[in-house]
PDB file of C-alpha atoms in Angstrom:
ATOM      1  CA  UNK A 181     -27.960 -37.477  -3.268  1.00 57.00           C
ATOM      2  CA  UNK A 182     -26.932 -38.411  -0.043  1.00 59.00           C
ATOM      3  CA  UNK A 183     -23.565 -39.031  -1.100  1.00 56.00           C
ATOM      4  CA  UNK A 184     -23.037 -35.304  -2.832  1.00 50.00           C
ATOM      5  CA  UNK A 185     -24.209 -34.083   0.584  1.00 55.00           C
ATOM      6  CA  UNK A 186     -21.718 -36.112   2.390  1.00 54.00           C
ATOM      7  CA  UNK A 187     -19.100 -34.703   0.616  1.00 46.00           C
ATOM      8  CA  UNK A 188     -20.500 -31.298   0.613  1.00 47.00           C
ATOM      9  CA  UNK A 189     -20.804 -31.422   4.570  1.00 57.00           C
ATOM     10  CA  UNK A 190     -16.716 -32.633   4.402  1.00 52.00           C
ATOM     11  CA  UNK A 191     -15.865 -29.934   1.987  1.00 55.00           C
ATOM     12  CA  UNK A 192     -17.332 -27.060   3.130  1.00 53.00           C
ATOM     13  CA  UNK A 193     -15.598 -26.722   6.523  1.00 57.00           C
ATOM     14  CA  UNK A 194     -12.388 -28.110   4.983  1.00 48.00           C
ATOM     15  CA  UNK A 195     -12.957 -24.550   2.593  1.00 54.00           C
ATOM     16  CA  UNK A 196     -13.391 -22.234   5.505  1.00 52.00           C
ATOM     17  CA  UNK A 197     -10.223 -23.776   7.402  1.00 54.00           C
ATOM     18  CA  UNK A 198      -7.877 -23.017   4.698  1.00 48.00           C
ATOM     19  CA  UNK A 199      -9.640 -19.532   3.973  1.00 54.00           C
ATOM     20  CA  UNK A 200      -9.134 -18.924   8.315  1.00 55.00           C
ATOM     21  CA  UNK A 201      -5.582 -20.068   7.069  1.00 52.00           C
ATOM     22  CA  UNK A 202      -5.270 -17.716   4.478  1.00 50.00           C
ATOM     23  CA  UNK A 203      -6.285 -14.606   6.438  1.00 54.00           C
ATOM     24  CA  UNK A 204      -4.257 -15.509   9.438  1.00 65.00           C
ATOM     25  CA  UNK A 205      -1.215 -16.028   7.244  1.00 64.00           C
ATOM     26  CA  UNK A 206      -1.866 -12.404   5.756  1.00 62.00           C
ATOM     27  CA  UNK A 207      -2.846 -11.297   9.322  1.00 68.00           C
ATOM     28  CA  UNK A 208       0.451 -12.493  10.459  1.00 63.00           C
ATOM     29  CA  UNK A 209       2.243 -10.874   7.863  1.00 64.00           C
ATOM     30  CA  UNK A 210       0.954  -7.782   8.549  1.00 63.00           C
ATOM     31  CA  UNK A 211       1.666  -7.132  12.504  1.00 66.00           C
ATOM     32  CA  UNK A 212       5.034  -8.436  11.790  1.00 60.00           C
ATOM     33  CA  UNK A 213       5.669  -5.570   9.143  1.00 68.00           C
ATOM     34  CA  UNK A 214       4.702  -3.231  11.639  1.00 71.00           C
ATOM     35  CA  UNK A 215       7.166  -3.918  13.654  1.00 75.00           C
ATOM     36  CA  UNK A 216       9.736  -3.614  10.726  1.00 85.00           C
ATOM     37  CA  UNK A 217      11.849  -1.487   9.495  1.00 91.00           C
ATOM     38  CA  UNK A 218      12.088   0.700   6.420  1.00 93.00           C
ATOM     39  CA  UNK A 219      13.093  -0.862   3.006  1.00 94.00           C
ATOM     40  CA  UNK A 220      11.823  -1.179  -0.431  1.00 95.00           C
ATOM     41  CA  UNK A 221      11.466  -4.733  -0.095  1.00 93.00           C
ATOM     42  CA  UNK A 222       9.250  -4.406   3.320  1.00 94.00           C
ATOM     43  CA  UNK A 223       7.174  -1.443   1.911  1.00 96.00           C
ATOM     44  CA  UNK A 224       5.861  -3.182  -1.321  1.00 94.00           C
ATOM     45  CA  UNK A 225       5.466  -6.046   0.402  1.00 93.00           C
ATOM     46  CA  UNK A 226       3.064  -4.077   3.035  1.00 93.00           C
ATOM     47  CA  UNK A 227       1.401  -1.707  -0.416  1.00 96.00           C
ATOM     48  CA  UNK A 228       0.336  -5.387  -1.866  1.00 93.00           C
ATOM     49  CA  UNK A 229      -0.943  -7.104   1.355  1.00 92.00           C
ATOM     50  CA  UNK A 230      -2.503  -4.063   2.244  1.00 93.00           C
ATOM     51  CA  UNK A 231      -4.154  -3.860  -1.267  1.00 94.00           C
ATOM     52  CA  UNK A 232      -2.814  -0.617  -2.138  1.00 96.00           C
ATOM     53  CA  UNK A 233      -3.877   0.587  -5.957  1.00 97.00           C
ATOM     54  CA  UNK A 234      -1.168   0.536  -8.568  1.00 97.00           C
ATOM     55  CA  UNK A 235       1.634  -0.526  -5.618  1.00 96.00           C
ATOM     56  CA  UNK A 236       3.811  -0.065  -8.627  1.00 95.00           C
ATOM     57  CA  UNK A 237       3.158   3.596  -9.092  1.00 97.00           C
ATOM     58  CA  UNK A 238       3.215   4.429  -5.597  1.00 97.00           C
ATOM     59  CA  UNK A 239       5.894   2.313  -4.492  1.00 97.00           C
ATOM     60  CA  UNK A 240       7.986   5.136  -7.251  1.00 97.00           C
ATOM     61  CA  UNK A 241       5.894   8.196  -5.177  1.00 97.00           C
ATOM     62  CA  UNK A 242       7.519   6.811  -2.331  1.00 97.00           C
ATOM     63  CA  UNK A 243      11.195   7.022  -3.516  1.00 97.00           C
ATOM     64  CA  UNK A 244      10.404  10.250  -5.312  1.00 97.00           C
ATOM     65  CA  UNK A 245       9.462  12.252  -2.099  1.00 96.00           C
ATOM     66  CA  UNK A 246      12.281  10.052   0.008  1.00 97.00           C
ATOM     67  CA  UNK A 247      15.179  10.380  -2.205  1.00 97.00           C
ATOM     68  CA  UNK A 248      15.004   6.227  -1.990  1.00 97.00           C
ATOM     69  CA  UNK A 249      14.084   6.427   1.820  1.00 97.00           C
ATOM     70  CA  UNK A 250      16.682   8.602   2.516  1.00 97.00           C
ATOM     71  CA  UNK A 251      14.663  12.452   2.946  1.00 97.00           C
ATOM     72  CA  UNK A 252      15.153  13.583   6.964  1.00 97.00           C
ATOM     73  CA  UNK A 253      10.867  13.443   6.749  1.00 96.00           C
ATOM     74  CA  UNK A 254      10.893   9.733   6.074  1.00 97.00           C
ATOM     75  CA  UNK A 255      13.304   9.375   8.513  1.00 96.00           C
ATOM     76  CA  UNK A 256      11.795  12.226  11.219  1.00 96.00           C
ATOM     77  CA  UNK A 257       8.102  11.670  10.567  1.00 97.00           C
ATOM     78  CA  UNK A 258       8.013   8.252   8.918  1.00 97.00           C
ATOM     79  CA  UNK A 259       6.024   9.575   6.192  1.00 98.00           C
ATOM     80  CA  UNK A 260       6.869   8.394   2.929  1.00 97.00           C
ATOM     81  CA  UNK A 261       4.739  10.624   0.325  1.00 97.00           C
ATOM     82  CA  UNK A 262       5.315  13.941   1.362  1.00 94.00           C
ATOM     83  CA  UNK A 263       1.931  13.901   2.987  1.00 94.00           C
ATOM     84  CA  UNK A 264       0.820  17.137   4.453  1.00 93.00           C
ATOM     85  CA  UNK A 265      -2.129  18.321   7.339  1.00 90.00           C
ATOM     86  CA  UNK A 266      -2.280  21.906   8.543  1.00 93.00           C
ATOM     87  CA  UNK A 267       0.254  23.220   6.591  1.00 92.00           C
ATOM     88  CA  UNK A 268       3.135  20.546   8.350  1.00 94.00           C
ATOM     89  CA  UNK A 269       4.188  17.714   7.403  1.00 95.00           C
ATOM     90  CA  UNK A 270       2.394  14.228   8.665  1.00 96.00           C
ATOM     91  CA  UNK A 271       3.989  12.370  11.548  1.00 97.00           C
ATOM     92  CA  UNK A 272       3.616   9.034  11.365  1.00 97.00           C
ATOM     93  CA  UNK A 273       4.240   6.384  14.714  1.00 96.00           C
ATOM     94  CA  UNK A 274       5.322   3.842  12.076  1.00 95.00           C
ATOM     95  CA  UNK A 275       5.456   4.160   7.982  1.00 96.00           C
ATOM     96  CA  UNK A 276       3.004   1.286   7.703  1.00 95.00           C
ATOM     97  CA  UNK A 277       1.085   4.219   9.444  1.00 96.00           C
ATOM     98  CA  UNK A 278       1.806   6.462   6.399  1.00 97.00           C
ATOM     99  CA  UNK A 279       0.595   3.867   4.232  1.00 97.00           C
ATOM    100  CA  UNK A 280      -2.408   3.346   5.528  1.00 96.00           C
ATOM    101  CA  UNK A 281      -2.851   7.141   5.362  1.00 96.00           C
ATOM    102  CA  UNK A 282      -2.272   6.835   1.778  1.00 97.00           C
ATOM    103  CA  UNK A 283      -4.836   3.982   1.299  1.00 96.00           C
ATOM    104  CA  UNK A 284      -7.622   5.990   2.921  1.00 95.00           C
ATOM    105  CA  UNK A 285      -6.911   8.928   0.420  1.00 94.00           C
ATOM    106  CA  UNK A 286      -6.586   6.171  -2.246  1.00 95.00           C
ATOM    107  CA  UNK A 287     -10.361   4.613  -1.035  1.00 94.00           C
ATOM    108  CA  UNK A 288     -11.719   8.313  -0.772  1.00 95.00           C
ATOM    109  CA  UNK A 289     -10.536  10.235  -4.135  1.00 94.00           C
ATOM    110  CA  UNK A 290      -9.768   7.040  -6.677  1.00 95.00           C
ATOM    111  CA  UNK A 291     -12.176   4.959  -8.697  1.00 92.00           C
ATOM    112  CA  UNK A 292     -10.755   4.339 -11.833  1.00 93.00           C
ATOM    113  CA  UNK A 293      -8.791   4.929 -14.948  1.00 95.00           C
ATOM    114  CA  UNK A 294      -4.998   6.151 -15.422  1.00 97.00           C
ATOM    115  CA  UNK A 295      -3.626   6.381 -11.984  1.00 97.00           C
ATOM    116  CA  UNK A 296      -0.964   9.136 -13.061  1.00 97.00           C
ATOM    117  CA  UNK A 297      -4.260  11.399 -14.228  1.00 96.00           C
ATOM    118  CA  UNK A 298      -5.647  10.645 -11.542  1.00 97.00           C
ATOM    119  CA  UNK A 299      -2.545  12.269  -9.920  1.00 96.00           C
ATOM    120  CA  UNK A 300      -2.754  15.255 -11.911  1.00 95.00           C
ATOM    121  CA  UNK A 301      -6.214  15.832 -11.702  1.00 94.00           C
ATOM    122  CA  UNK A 302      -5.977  15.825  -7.435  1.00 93.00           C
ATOM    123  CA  UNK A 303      -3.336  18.072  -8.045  1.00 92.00           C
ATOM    124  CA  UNK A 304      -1.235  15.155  -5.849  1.00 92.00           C
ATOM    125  CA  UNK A 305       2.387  17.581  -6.362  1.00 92.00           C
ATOM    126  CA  UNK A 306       3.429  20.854  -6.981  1.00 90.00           C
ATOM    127  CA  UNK A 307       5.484  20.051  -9.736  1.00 93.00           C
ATOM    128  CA  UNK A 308       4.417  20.366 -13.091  1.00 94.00           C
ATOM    129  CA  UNK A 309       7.384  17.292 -13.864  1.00 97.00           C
ATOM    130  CA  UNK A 310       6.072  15.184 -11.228  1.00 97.00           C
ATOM    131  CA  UNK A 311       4.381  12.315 -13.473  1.00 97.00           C
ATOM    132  CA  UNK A 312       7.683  12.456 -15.829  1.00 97.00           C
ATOM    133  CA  UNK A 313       9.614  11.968 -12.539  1.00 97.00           C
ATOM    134  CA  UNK A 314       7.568   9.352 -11.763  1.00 97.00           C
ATOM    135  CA  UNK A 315       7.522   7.600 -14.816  1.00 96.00           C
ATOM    136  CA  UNK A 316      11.671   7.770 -14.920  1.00 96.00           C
ATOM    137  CA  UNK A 317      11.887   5.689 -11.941  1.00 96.00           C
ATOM    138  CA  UNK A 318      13.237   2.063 -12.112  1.00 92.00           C
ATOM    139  CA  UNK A 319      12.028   0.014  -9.792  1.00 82.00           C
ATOM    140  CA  UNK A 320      12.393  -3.399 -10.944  1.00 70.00           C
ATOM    141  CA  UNK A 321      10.546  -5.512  -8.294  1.00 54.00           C
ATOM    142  CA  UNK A 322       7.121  -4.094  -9.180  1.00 44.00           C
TER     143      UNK A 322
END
């Protein structure tokens, strides 16, 4: 008994070190994509740190309503889905700004099931086509 409690007492702390690791690691990743700039590479990178739902899906929103990053509102207003407040277009400081933006909605409206009904239900685009669009996309990191 004593022994198991030894080892427990070595264990445990040795556990919560490498979890204060982990989570400065991730931490570390985080402010330094912040300070980055825009690519494909750097913006899944942020979706799954951030733990974005179905990065795979929205990483494709994102090049739909950019034109691959390329749309002068990315470029203006940093804002990578097209997101919209009082009748304007978002600007963003920074588009890990716009992703977090995107998150919240994600937290507020999604719970589960098919993420592209899920689209279509919110009424996420104008455009009747938008779930074929998205579905036509090749992204091959995701």
């Amino acid at each position: 008994m004593k022994k198991l409690i030894i080892l427990l007492i070595l264990i445990i702390p040795l556990q919560i070190t490498h979890q204060r690791k982990v989570i400065d690691q991730r931490n570390l990743k985080l402010q330094v994509l912040t300070q980055s700039p825009l690519t494909l590479n750097n913006l899944e990178t942020y979706l799954k740190l951030q733990k974005v739902k179905h990065p795979n899906i929205v990483i494709k929103q994102a090049i739909l309503e950019t034109g691959w990053l390329t749309s002068e509102v990315c470029k203006r207003n940093n804002n990578l889905f097209g997101l919209v407040f009082n009748g304007k277009y978002a600007k963003f400081k920074h588009w890990t700004d716009c992703v977090n933006s995107y998150k919240y909605f994600q937290n507020k409206r999604y719970i589960s099931g098919c993420y592209y009904t899920f689209l279509v239900k919110r009424k996420y685009a104008s455009d009747k086509n938008y779930i074929k669009k998205l579905k036509m996309i090749s992204y091959g990191r995701t």
